[in-house]
Amino acid sequence: MHTPSRRHFLHSTVVVALTVIAAMLSQAPAAEPKRPNIVFIFSDDHAYQAISAYGESRKLIDTPNLDRIANEGVRFNRCVVPNSICGPSRATVLTGKYNHINGFVNNTNFKFDGSQMTFPKLMQAAGYQTAMIGKWHLINDPTGFDFWQILPDQGQYYNPPMIRNGERITIGGYVTDIITDVSLDWLKKRDKTKPFVLMCQHKAPHREWEPALRHLDFDHDRKYVEPATLFDDYNGRGIAEHDQDMTLEKTMTPKDTKLVPPPQLTAEQRKEWDAYYEPRNEAFKKANLSGKELVSWRYQRYMHDYLACIKAVDESVGRVLKYLDDEGLAENTLVVYSADQGFYLGEHGWFDKRWIFEESLRTPLLIRWPGVAKPGLVSNDIVSNLDFAETFLDVAGMPVPAEMQGRSFVPILKGTTPADWRKSFYYEYYEYPTPHHVRPHYGVVTDRYKLIHFNATKDAYWELFDLKKDPQELRSVYGFTEYADTQKQLEMELQRLRVELKVPEKTPPSWFGTKPFDD
Ligand code: CA
């Protein structure tokens, strides 16, 4: 009886010892794992409705390269922005903070304070190579980048002037192609011993939506399906929705609709431009349209131009993905595609952005990270560009500073939403009255509801929308008896968020733009 038991004991000891050694060996890698690279491709005013991976009902365009990121990675259906305009969105991306904290609250009378903490600065200090190429739009020069080449202000589509590390230059060609060329060139010349962050930021498809000449006839005069709300009368909503200045009917200019060509074209480029637009413009003038017919014509022209700009952006994404493939970089690189906010493609009769409503609140977000992000995953969690800085630091294995106001969504990329992930989001828009005369407002967004306060004009008012019953946000139910409990809960949540996010109780009047309270 004694011997077998002793033998068994010895045998077990040997097995345990071998197991421990094996485990130790497997935990001792030969070298430190390589830190992931980040390629951040960011466009300006790219509506999720214009990415085929989002499956919008009008099926406006095929974007095979953007769809590739979605198929090989994660598509976020509800990436929302804290303030739906260009500069403020960019300031949020860099800082992981709301605009009332990072100080860039509107495009009209603010500059970005480049001395503050940003994620590129932190990653640069941690040994990452950093580059910022393309549209910057934060007025002051970029900080925290080893290399930068930006468009001054809004930039131009053809033959754009650029500023390279402080030096003014002009480059011939089409802006989306140029930004891609410069980005790939920087990748080729980079120090290959270091990880990198590349911010490749397009001007396209910002107004006035000027396509590459090779894409002028890309849709062969296709007739696009009109959105159901193209002729919205704004009934069921307040004065802000009625007196804005962003409709196809009243706001679109002859330059927007290409009845006037862009002045920056060379004679050669102008010839190609005219060959496409002139016969179509002549036919338009002859038709002498008015009323709804004129709005419908403008919608078709707008879709042609806007979507043609997207074609070049999609091609650019394809070139970057190919470079990563060819160089063997794809495996260890996080590829992000997003835009600074959403955009109206004729919904509610509008173009532009600014509102807390879905089309402008939601921005596209597609992320590929081989071996980590779950391929083909679709997330309906509320994430935001407020979370980008935190997420990128997390991807690099770096700590997230407590002063940042978003949260890393790396767990969501891996397929697990943390139990305490946010269920609500705070939004605030300030810029008024120009451009576009959209009244300042703030509010809280959940998966189903929006409570909004138009706060900065003498006739302030509230709205409440039930997205489940009214996905197009056509009828405010604020003050309706059946929503009394919901309204109360949302009011409390809004107040809780304002305190948590340190929103000033009273907004300084200067934040509203050039001429607040003018009506
Ligand atoms: Ca924008």
Short mmCIF file of C-alpha atoms and ligand atoms in Angstrom, two decimals:
data_model
loop_
_atom_site.label_atom_id
_atom_site.label_comp_id
_atom_site.label_asym_id
_atom_site.label_seq_id
_atom_site.Cartn_x
_atom_site.Cartn_y
_atom_site.Cartn_z
CA MET A 1 0.00 0.00 0.00
CA HIS A 2 2.87 2.34 0.92
CA THR A 3 4.91 2.01 -2.32
CA PRO A 4 2.27 2.89 -4.98
CA SER A 5 1.27 5.95 -3.02
CA ARG A 6 4.86 7.17 -2.76
CA ARG A 7 5.41 6.54 -6.48
CA HIS A 8 2.28 8.50 -7.23
CA PHE A 9 3.54 11.38 -5.09
CA LEU A 10 6.89 11.47 -6.92
CA HIS A 11 5.17 11.32 -10.28
CA SER A 12 2.85 14.20 -9.34
CA THR A 13 5.79 16.29 -8.15
CA VAL A 14 7.60 15.85 -11.45
CA VAL A 15 4.45 16.77 -13.43
CA VAL A 16 3.90 19.89 -11.34
CA ALA A 17 7.54 20.95 -11.70
CA LEU A 18 7.47 20.48 -15.48
CA THR A 19 4.21 22.40 -15.72
CA VAL A 20 5.69 25.30 -13.76
CA ILE A 21 8.81 25.38 -15.95
CA ALA A 22 6.68 25.28 -19.12
CA ALA A 23 4.54 28.12 -17.84
CA MET A 24 7.64 30.16 -16.96
CA LEU A 25 9.08 29.58 -20.41
CA SER A 26 5.86 30.62 -22.15
CA GLN A 27 5.73 33.80 -20.07
CA ALA A 28 9.28 34.82 -20.91
CA PRO A 29 9.20 36.27 -24.45
CA ALA A 30 12.50 36.73 -26.25
CA ALA A 31 11.91 40.47 -26.68
CA GLU A 32 9.43 43.07 -25.54
CA PRO A 33 6.28 43.02 -27.72
CA LYS A 34 6.27 45.73 -30.39
CA ARG A 35 3.97 48.60 -29.52
CA PRO A 36 1.13 48.99 -32.04
CA ASN A 37 1.16 51.75 -34.63
CA ILE A 38 -1.86 53.98 -35.11
CA VAL A 39 -3.10 55.22 -38.48
CA PHE A 40 -5.88 57.71 -37.89
CA ILE A 41 -7.70 58.63 -41.10
CA PHE A 42 -10.05 61.50 -40.47
CA SER A 43 -12.22 63.28 -43.00
CA ASP A 44 -14.25 66.46 -42.75
CA ASP A 45 -18.05 66.27 -42.82
CA HIS A 46 -18.26 62.65 -43.99
CA ALA A 47 -21.80 61.44 -43.29
CA TYR A 48 -22.19 57.79 -42.26
CA GLN A 49 -25.00 57.73 -44.85
CA ALA A 50 -22.24 57.91 -47.47
CA ILE A 51 -20.38 54.74 -46.43
CA SER A 52 -21.79 51.53 -47.86
CA ALA A 53 -20.80 49.55 -44.72
CA TYR A 54 -23.45 51.56 -42.85
CA GLY A 55 -26.11 50.20 -45.20
CA GLU A 56 -28.17 53.37 -45.53
CA SER A 57 -31.48 52.79 -47.30
CA ARG A 58 -30.76 55.12 -50.22
CA LYS A 59 -27.61 53.10 -51.07
CA LEU A 60 -25.88 56.29 -52.10
CA ILE A 61 -22.40 54.92 -52.79
CA ASP A 62 -20.07 51.92 -52.76
CA THR A 63 -17.01 52.43 -50.58
CA PRO A 64 -15.12 49.13 -50.88
CA ASN A 65 -11.99 50.29 -49.04
CA LEU A 66 -13.84 51.80 -46.09
CA ASP A 67 -16.00 48.69 -45.99
CA ARG A 68 -12.84 46.61 -45.80
CA ILE A 69 -11.97 48.28 -42.46
CA ALA A 70 -15.50 47.49 -41.23
CA ASN A 71 -15.37 43.88 -42.41
CA GLU A 72 -11.93 43.21 -40.97
CA GLY A 73 -12.66 45.22 -37.84
CA VAL A 74 -15.43 46.93 -35.91
CA ARG A 75 -18.20 49.25 -37.11
CA PHE A 76 -19.59 51.63 -34.51
CA ASN A 77 -23.20 52.60 -35.14
CA ARG A 78 -23.39 55.18 -32.43
CA CYS A 79 -20.21 57.20 -32.31
CA VAL A 80 -21.45 60.62 -31.19
CA VAL A 81 -19.69 63.98 -30.97
CA PRO A 82 -19.90 66.49 -28.10
CA ASN A 83 -20.20 69.50 -30.44
CA SER A 84 -20.95 68.98 -34.13
CA ILE A 85 -18.52 71.33 -35.89
CA CYS A 86 -14.99 71.10 -37.30
CA GLY A 87 -12.54 72.86 -34.96
CA PRO A 88 -14.22 71.91 -31.66
CA SER A 89 -14.40 68.27 -32.76
CA ARG A 90 -10.68 68.26 -33.59
CA ALA A 91 -9.85 69.84 -30.23
CA THR A 92 -11.82 67.05 -28.53
CA VAL A 93 -9.98 64.35 -30.50
CA LEU A 94 -6.59 65.71 -29.41
CA THR A 95 -7.43 66.34 -25.75
CA GLY A 96 -10.08 63.79 -24.80
CA LYS A 97 -12.02 66.69 -23.33
CA TYR A 98 -15.19 68.69 -23.90
CA ASN A 99 -14.82 72.11 -25.50
CA HIS A 100 -15.77 73.97 -22.32
CA ILE A 101 -12.60 72.42 -20.82
CA ASN A 102 -10.18 72.48 -23.80
CA GLY A 103 -11.26 76.02 -24.64
CA PHE A 104 -12.11 75.67 -28.35
CA VAL A 105 -15.88 76.11 -28.22
CA ASN A 106 -16.58 77.51 -31.68
CA ASN A 107 -14.91 78.12 -35.05
CA THR A 108 -15.67 81.82 -35.15
CA ASN A 109 -13.63 83.51 -32.44
CA PHE A 110 -11.44 80.84 -30.79
CA LYS A 111 -7.97 79.38 -31.30
CA PHE A 112 -6.75 76.05 -29.99
CA ASP A 113 -4.34 76.43 -27.07
CA GLY A 114 -1.53 74.16 -28.27
CA SER A 115 0.29 74.32 -24.96
CA GLN A 116 -2.22 71.98 -23.34
CA MET A 117 -1.90 68.21 -23.00
CA THR A 118 -2.81 66.18 -26.09
CA PHE A 119 -2.51 62.49 -26.87
CA PRO A 120 0.09 63.06 -29.68
CA LYS A 121 2.29 64.92 -27.15
CA LEU A 122 2.02 62.10 -24.62
CA MET A 123 2.76 59.45 -27.24
CA GLN A 124 5.64 61.47 -28.69
CA ALA A 125 7.15 61.69 -25.21
CA ALA A 126 6.74 57.92 -24.85
CA GLY A 127 8.81 57.28 -27.99
CA TYR A 128 6.21 57.30 -30.75
CA GLN A 129 6.90 59.13 -34.00
CA THR A 130 4.02 61.48 -34.68
CA ALA A 131 2.80 63.12 -37.88
CA MET A 132 -0.15 65.35 -38.72
CA ILE A 133 -0.95 65.67 -42.43
CA GLY A 134 -3.88 67.48 -44.03
CA LYS A 135 -6.70 69.49 -42.57
CA TRP A 136 -5.94 70.87 -39.12
CA HIS A 137 -8.31 73.81 -38.69
CA LEU A 138 -7.23 74.74 -35.17
CA ILE A 139 -5.79 78.12 -36.23
CA ASN A 140 -2.55 77.86 -34.22
CA ASP A 141 0.34 75.70 -35.47
CA PRO A 142 0.24 71.99 -34.50
CA THR A 143 2.20 70.92 -31.41
CA GLY A 144 3.28 67.42 -30.42
CA PHE A 145 4.21 66.29 -33.94
CA ASP A 146 7.63 65.33 -35.34
CA PHE A 147 6.29 66.23 -38.78
CA TRP A 148 3.33 68.28 -39.84
CA GLN A 149 2.04 69.46 -43.18
CA ILE A 150 -1.33 71.14 -42.98
CA LEU A 151 -3.80 73.08 -45.08
CA PRO A 152 -4.13 76.66 -43.84
CA ASP A 153 -7.62 77.18 -42.41
CA GLN A 154 -10.23 75.32 -44.56
CA GLY A 155 -7.77 74.67 -47.38
CA GLN A 156 -8.73 74.33 -51.04
CA TYR A 157 -9.48 71.31 -53.22
CA TYR A 158 -7.23 72.13 -56.19
CA ASN A 159 -3.56 73.08 -56.11
CA PRO A 160 -3.68 73.75 -52.37
CA PRO A 161 -1.25 75.93 -50.43
CA MET A 162 0.08 73.97 -47.44
CA ILE A 163 2.29 74.71 -44.43
CA ARG A 164 5.07 72.15 -43.88
CA ASN A 165 6.68 72.40 -40.43
CA GLY A 166 6.09 76.15 -40.60
CA GLU A 167 7.08 76.69 -44.24
CA ARG A 168 4.47 77.78 -46.81
CA ILE A 169 4.38 75.75 -50.02
CA THR A 170 1.91 75.12 -52.87
CA ILE A 171 1.33 71.71 -54.39
CA GLY A 172 -0.36 71.08 -57.74
CA GLY A 173 -3.12 68.50 -57.94
CA TYR A 174 -6.16 67.35 -55.99
CA VAL A 175 -6.13 67.76 -52.23
CA THR A 176 -7.19 64.22 -51.22
CA ASP A 177 -4.47 62.69 -53.43
CA ILE A 178 -1.87 65.13 -52.11
CA ILE A 179 -2.66 64.39 -48.45
CA THR A 180 -2.39 60.68 -49.24
CA ASP A 181 0.92 61.10 -51.11
CA VAL A 182 2.44 63.11 -48.27
CA SER A 183 1.20 60.57 -45.70
CA LEU A 184 2.66 57.60 -47.58
CA ASP A 185 5.88 59.49 -48.17
CA TRP A 186 6.20 60.16 -44.43
CA LEU A 187 5.56 56.48 -43.69
CA LYS A 188 8.29 55.49 -46.14
CA LYS A 189 10.83 57.87 -44.64
CA ARG A 190 10.01 57.30 -40.97
CA ASP A 191 12.43 55.83 -38.41
CA LYS A 192 11.51 52.16 -38.69
CA THR A 193 12.82 51.35 -35.22
CA LYS A 194 10.01 53.32 -33.56
CA PRO A 195 6.22 52.89 -33.45
CA PHE A 196 4.20 55.70 -35.06
CA VAL A 197 1.00 57.71 -34.97
CA LEU A 198 -0.05 59.06 -38.35
CA MET A 199 -2.96 61.48 -38.48
CA CYS A 200 -4.05 61.62 -42.13
CA GLN A 201 -6.79 64.24 -42.18
CA HIS A 202 -8.73 65.02 -45.33
CA LYS A 203 -10.39 68.24 -46.36
CA ALA A 204 -12.93 66.24 -48.32
CA PRO A 205 -15.89 66.08 -48.41
CA HIS A 206 -16.25 69.57 -46.87
CA ARG A 207 -18.26 72.26 -48.67
CA GLU A 208 -18.10 73.15 -51.55
CA TRP A 209 -17.74 69.44 -52.38
CA GLU A 210 -15.37 69.76 -55.34
CA PRO A 211 -14.54 66.35 -56.85
CA ALA A 212 -11.32 65.10 -58.40
CA LEU A 213 -11.51 65.64 -62.15
CA ARG A 214 -11.21 61.87 -62.74
CA HIS A 215 -14.42 61.38 -60.74
CA LEU A 216 -16.60 63.97 -62.44
CA ASP A 217 -18.53 61.35 -64.40
CA PHE A 218 -18.21 58.62 -61.76
CA ASP A 219 -21.98 58.08 -61.37
CA HIS A 220 -22.97 58.42 -65.06
CA ASP A 221 -25.78 60.88 -64.24
CA ARG A 222 -27.39 58.54 -61.75
CA LYS A 223 -30.60 59.77 -60.18
CA TYR A 224 -30.36 59.51 -56.39
CA VAL A 225 -33.26 58.54 -54.16
CA GLU A 226 -34.46 61.56 -52.21
CA PRO A 227 -34.61 61.39 -48.41
CA ALA A 228 -38.15 61.13 -47.01
CA THR A 229 -37.71 64.47 -45.21
CA LEU A 230 -36.28 66.54 -48.09
CA PHE A 231 -39.36 68.80 -47.92
CA ASP A 232 -39.67 68.89 -44.13
CA ASP A 233 -41.95 71.69 -42.88
CA TYR A 234 -40.47 71.57 -39.32
CA ASN A 235 -43.91 71.22 -37.74
CA GLY A 236 -43.75 69.58 -34.34
CA ARG A 237 -40.52 71.38 -33.51
CA GLY A 238 -39.55 74.83 -32.23
CA ILE A 239 -38.30 78.08 -33.67
CA ALA A 240 -34.66 76.92 -34.00
CA GLU A 241 -35.57 74.33 -36.61
CA HIS A 242 -37.72 76.85 -38.47
CA ASP A 243 -35.31 79.76 -38.72
CA GLN A 244 -31.98 78.03 -39.39
CA ASP A 245 -30.05 78.91 -42.55
CA MET A 246 -28.85 75.58 -43.97
CA THR A 247 -31.41 74.44 -46.50
CA LEU A 248 -30.94 73.34 -50.08
CA GLU A 249 -33.82 75.68 -50.84
CA LYS A 250 -32.53 78.94 -49.35
CA THR A 251 -28.89 78.56 -48.40
CA MET A 252 -27.20 76.73 -51.25
CA THR A 253 -25.16 79.04 -53.47
CA PRO A 254 -24.28 78.91 -57.20
CA LYS A 255 -20.75 77.93 -56.12
CA ASP A 256 -22.17 75.05 -54.04
CA THR A 257 -24.08 73.80 -57.08
CA LYS A 258 -21.15 74.30 -59.50
CA LEU A 259 -22.93 76.95 -61.57
CA VAL A 260 -19.79 78.93 -60.76
CA PRO A 261 -16.45 77.05 -61.06
CA PRO A 262 -13.77 77.17 -58.34
CA PRO A 263 -11.25 79.93 -59.12
CA GLN A 264 -8.21 77.79 -58.20
CA LEU A 265 -8.34 75.55 -61.28
CA THR A 266 -5.53 75.81 -63.82
CA ALA A 267 -6.55 76.39 -67.45
CA GLU A 268 -6.00 72.70 -68.16
CA GLN A 269 -8.08 71.59 -65.15
CA ARG A 270 -10.77 74.12 -66.00
CA LYS A 271 -11.16 72.58 -69.46
CA GLU A 272 -11.97 69.18 -67.96
CA TRP A 273 -14.24 70.75 -65.37
CA ASP A 274 -16.21 72.68 -67.98
CA ALA A 275 -16.50 69.65 -70.27
CA TYR A 276 -18.47 67.94 -67.53
CA TYR A 277 -20.45 70.76 -65.92
CA GLU A 278 -21.18 73.16 -68.78
CA PRO A 279 -23.62 71.05 -70.84
CA ARG A 280 -25.43 70.00 -67.64
CA ASN A 281 -25.58 73.59 -66.39
CA GLU A 282 -26.93 74.75 -69.75
CA ALA A 283 -29.72 72.16 -69.56
CA PHE A 284 -30.48 73.30 -66.01
CA LYS A 285 -30.72 76.95 -67.04
CA LYS A 286 -33.01 76.08 -69.93
CA ALA A 287 -35.34 74.11 -67.65
CA ASN A 288 -35.90 77.27 -65.54
CA LEU A 289 -36.84 75.28 -62.42
CA SER A 290 -38.42 76.68 -59.27
CA GLY A 291 -39.94 75.50 -56.00
CA LYS A 292 -39.67 71.78 -55.25
CA GLU A 293 -38.25 71.01 -58.69
CA LEU A 294 -35.36 73.35 -58.03
CA VAL A 295 -34.70 71.75 -54.62
CA SER A 296 -34.77 68.30 -56.23
CA TRP A 297 -32.28 69.43 -58.88
CA ARG A 298 -29.99 70.85 -56.21
CA TYR A 299 -30.22 67.60 -54.25
CA GLN A 300 -29.09 65.62 -57.31
CA ARG A 301 -26.20 68.00 -57.99
CA TYR A 302 -25.24 67.99 -54.29
CA MET A 303 -25.21 64.18 -54.12
CA HIS A 304 -23.14 63.94 -57.30
CA ASP A 305 -20.48 66.33 -56.02
CA TYR A 306 -20.41 65.16 -52.41
CA LEU A 307 -20.26 61.47 -53.28
CA ALA A 308 -17.61 62.06 -55.96
CA CYS A 309 -15.46 63.58 -53.20
CA ILE A 310 -16.03 60.40 -51.15
CA LYS A 311 -14.78 58.31 -54.08
CA ALA A 312 -11.34 59.92 -53.73
CA VAL A 313 -11.38 59.48 -49.94
CA ASP A 314 -12.21 55.79 -50.36
CA GLU A 315 -9.38 55.41 -52.88
CA SER A 316 -7.03 57.10 -50.43
CA VAL A 317 -8.01 54.62 -47.71
CA GLY A 318 -7.33 51.81 -50.19
CA ARG A 319 -3.83 53.16 -50.88
CA VAL A 320 -3.01 53.39 -47.17
CA LEU A 321 -4.30 49.86 -46.47
CA LYS A 322 -2.28 48.54 -49.40
CA TYR A 323 0.87 50.21 -48.11
CA LEU A 324 0.37 48.63 -44.68
CA ASP A 325 -0.17 45.23 -46.36
CA ASP A 326 2.88 45.57 -48.63
CA GLU A 327 5.17 46.64 -45.78
CA GLY A 328 3.97 43.93 -43.40
CA LEU A 329 2.64 46.63 -41.06
CA ALA A 330 -1.05 45.68 -41.17
CA GLU A 331 -0.83 43.15 -38.33
CA ASN A 332 0.52 45.56 -35.75
CA THR A 333 -1.34 48.70 -36.77
CA LEU A 334 -4.62 50.07 -35.49
CA VAL A 335 -6.43 51.64 -38.45
CA VAL A 336 -9.15 54.13 -37.57
CA TYR A 337 -11.53 55.83 -39.96
CA SER A 338 -13.73 58.61 -38.69
CA ALA A 339 -14.92 62.14 -39.48
CA ASP A 340 -15.14 65.28 -37.39
CA GLN A 341 -18.93 64.99 -37.25
CA GLY A 342 -21.94 63.78 -39.19
CA PHE A 343 -23.60 65.68 -42.02
CA TYR A 344 -26.99 66.19 -43.65
CA LEU A 345 -27.41 64.75 -47.11
CA GLY A 346 -30.74 66.44 -47.76
CA GLU A 347 -32.51 65.09 -44.67
CA HIS A 348 -34.87 67.79 -43.32
CA GLY A 349 -34.02 69.78 -46.45
CA TRP A 350 -30.56 70.45 -45.03
CA PHE A 351 -26.86 70.28 -45.69
CA ASP A 352 -24.26 71.12 -42.99
CA LYS A 353 -24.26 69.83 -39.37
CA ARG A 354 -24.35 71.50 -35.87
CA TRP A 355 -27.49 69.90 -34.39
CA ILE A 356 -27.82 67.32 -31.65
CA PHE A 357 -30.06 65.42 -34.12
CA GLU A 358 -28.90 62.06 -35.46
CA GLU A 359 -27.37 62.94 -38.83
CA SER A 360 -25.04 65.55 -37.35
CA LEU A 361 -24.54 63.99 -33.90
CA ARG A 362 -23.39 60.62 -35.20
CA THR A 363 -20.08 60.33 -36.98
CA PRO A 364 -18.71 57.28 -38.80
CA LEU A 365 -16.23 55.13 -36.87
CA LEU A 366 -14.56 52.05 -38.32
CA ILE A 367 -11.58 50.39 -36.61
CA ARG A 368 -9.33 47.51 -37.62
CA TRP A 369 -6.81 45.97 -35.24
CA PRO A 370 -5.83 42.48 -36.40
CA GLY A 371 -5.74 39.87 -33.67
CA VAL A 372 -7.41 42.19 -31.16
CA ALA A 373 -10.54 43.86 -32.56
CA LYS A 374 -13.21 41.35 -33.45
CA PRO A 375 -13.63 41.18 -37.26
CA GLY A 376 -17.12 42.09 -38.43
CA LEU A 377 -18.29 43.26 -35.01
CA VAL A 378 -21.03 45.90 -35.04
CA SER A 379 -21.30 47.97 -31.86
CA ASN A 380 -24.36 49.95 -30.78
CA ASP A 381 -22.66 51.24 -27.63
CA ILE A 382 -22.48 55.00 -27.21
CA VAL A 383 -18.86 55.85 -27.95
CA SER A 384 -17.47 59.23 -28.94
CA ASN A 385 -14.51 61.08 -30.43
CA LEU A 386 -14.15 62.15 -26.78
CA ASP A 387 -12.83 58.58 -26.25
CA PHE A 388 -10.25 58.56 -29.07
CA ALA A 389 -7.29 59.97 -27.08
CA GLU A 390 -7.96 57.59 -24.18
CA THR A 391 -8.31 54.64 -26.54
CA PHE A 392 -5.08 55.40 -28.41
CA LEU A 393 -3.12 55.73 -25.16
CA ASP A 394 -4.61 52.42 -23.99
CA VAL A 395 -3.67 50.76 -27.31
CA ALA A 396 -0.09 51.97 -26.75
CA GLY A 397 -0.13 50.50 -23.22
CA MET A 398 0.05 53.95 -21.66
CA PRO A 399 -1.90 55.28 -18.67
CA VAL A 400 -4.87 57.57 -19.36
CA PRO A 401 -4.61 60.91 -17.49
CA ALA A 402 -7.45 61.40 -14.99
CA GLU A 403 -8.23 64.84 -16.43
CA MET A 404 -9.41 63.33 -19.74
CA GLN A 405 -13.20 63.05 -19.87
CA GLY A 406 -13.72 60.06 -22.15
CA ARG A 407 -12.86 56.42 -21.73
CA SER A 408 -10.89 53.80 -23.66
CA PHE A 409 -13.18 51.57 -25.71
CA VAL A 410 -10.54 48.90 -26.28
CA PRO A 411 -12.74 46.36 -24.37
CA ILE A 412 -15.57 47.04 -26.85
CA LEU A 413 -13.16 46.43 -29.75
CA LYS A 414 -12.40 43.05 -28.21
CA GLY A 415 -16.11 42.23 -28.05
CA THR A 416 -16.94 42.92 -24.39
CA THR A 417 -18.79 46.06 -23.37
CA PRO A 418 -17.95 46.93 -19.74
CA ALA A 419 -21.05 46.67 -17.49
CA ASP A 420 -20.62 50.30 -16.42
CA TRP A 421 -20.19 51.69 -19.97
CA ARG A 422 -22.02 55.02 -20.46
CA LYS A 423 -25.75 54.93 -21.16
CA SER A 424 -26.09 58.65 -21.79
CA PHE A 425 -24.07 61.42 -23.41
CA TYR A 426 -23.87 65.20 -23.01
CA TYR A 427 -23.92 67.47 -26.06
CA GLU A 428 -23.47 71.23 -26.40
CA TYR A 429 -23.35 73.49 -29.45
CA TYR A 430 -22.47 77.20 -29.21
CA GLU A 431 -21.70 78.86 -32.57
CA TYR A 432 -24.28 81.52 -33.41
CA PRO A 433 -25.63 83.34 -35.37
CA THR A 434 -23.23 82.77 -38.26
CA PRO A 435 -22.74 80.67 -40.19
CA HIS A 436 -26.09 78.91 -40.63
CA HIS A 437 -28.02 80.47 -37.77
CA VAL A 438 -28.43 77.29 -35.74
CA ARG A 439 -29.37 78.32 -32.20
CA PRO A 440 -27.08 77.19 -29.40
CA HIS A 441 -28.36 74.17 -27.52
CA TYR A 442 -27.33 71.49 -25.09
CA GLY A 443 -28.88 68.19 -24.15
CA VAL A 444 -28.63 64.58 -23.13
CA VAL A 445 -28.74 61.62 -25.50
CA THR A 446 -29.55 58.01 -24.60
CA ASP A 447 -30.14 54.98 -26.81
CA ARG A 448 -33.79 55.99 -27.09
CA TYR A 449 -34.30 59.62 -26.05
CA LYS A 450 -32.98 63.12 -26.48
CA LEU A 451 -33.75 66.00 -24.14
CA ILE A 452 -32.66 69.33 -25.61
CA HIS A 453 -32.55 72.89 -24.30
CA PHE A 454 -32.23 75.73 -26.80
CA ASN A 455 -30.79 78.04 -24.23
CA ALA A 456 -29.09 81.10 -25.61
CA THR A 457 -31.73 83.24 -27.18
CA LYS A 458 -34.52 85.22 -25.59
CA ASP A 459 -37.09 82.60 -26.56
CA ALA A 460 -35.42 79.59 -24.93
CA TYR A 461 -37.30 76.29 -25.03
CA TRP A 462 -37.00 72.53 -24.51
CA GLU A 463 -37.57 69.54 -26.77
CA LEU A 464 -37.83 65.82 -26.13
CA PHE A 465 -37.61 63.15 -28.83
CA ASP A 466 -38.44 59.45 -28.65
CA LEU A 467 -36.18 57.86 -31.27
CA LYS A 468 -37.95 54.54 -31.05
CA LYS A 469 -41.30 55.97 -32.06
CA ASP A 470 -39.92 58.87 -34.08
CA PRO A 471 -36.53 57.92 -35.57
CA GLN A 472 -36.52 60.94 -37.88
CA GLU A 473 -37.01 63.32 -34.92
CA LEU A 474 -40.05 65.06 -36.37
CA ARG A 475 -42.17 65.62 -33.26
CA SER A 476 -41.06 66.87 -29.87
CA VAL A 477 -42.99 65.24 -27.02
CA TYR A 478 -41.69 67.63 -24.37
CA GLY A 479 -44.42 68.33 -21.82
CA PHE A 480 -46.59 65.41 -22.99
CA THR A 481 -48.24 63.64 -20.01
CA GLU A 482 -47.24 60.15 -21.16
CA TYR A 483 -43.57 61.21 -21.16
CA ALA A 484 -43.63 62.95 -17.77
CA ASP A 485 -41.59 60.26 -15.97
CA THR A 486 -39.10 59.92 -18.82
CA GLN A 487 -38.72 63.68 -19.01
CA LYS A 488 -38.04 63.91 -15.29
CA GLN A 489 -35.40 61.17 -15.43
CA LEU A 490 -33.71 62.81 -18.40
CA GLU A 491 -33.70 66.19 -16.66
CA MET A 492 -31.95 64.62 -13.69
CA GLU A 493 -29.48 62.80 -15.92
CA LEU A 494 -28.74 66.01 -17.83
CA GLN A 495 -28.03 67.81 -14.57
CA ARG A 496 -25.87 64.93 -13.31
CA LEU A 497 -23.80 65.01 -16.52
CA ARG A 498 -23.37 68.79 -16.39
CA VAL A 499 -21.96 68.53 -12.87
CA GLU A 500 -19.78 65.50 -13.64
CA LEU A 501 -18.35 67.16 -16.77
CA LYS A 502 -17.82 70.52 -15.05
CA VAL A 503 -20.06 72.44 -17.46
CA PRO A 504 -20.30 76.07 -16.26
CA GLU A 505 -23.74 76.76 -14.84
CA LYS A 506 -24.00 79.88 -16.97
CA THR A 507 -22.33 79.85 -20.39
CA PRO A 508 -20.05 82.88 -20.90
CA PRO A 509 -21.75 84.97 -23.65
CA SER A 510 -18.49 85.15 -25.64
CA TRP A 511 -18.73 81.39 -26.25
CA PHE A 512 -21.77 81.82 -28.45
CA GLY A 513 -19.87 83.40 -31.32
CA THR A 514 -19.69 86.83 -32.79
CA LYS A 515 -23.14 88.17 -32.03
CA PRO A 516 -25.04 86.27 -29.36
CA PHE A 517 -28.61 87.13 -28.42
CA ASP A 518 -29.16 89.08 -31.61
CA ASP A 519 -32.79 88.16 -32.14
CA CA B 1 -16.42 69.25 -40.25
#
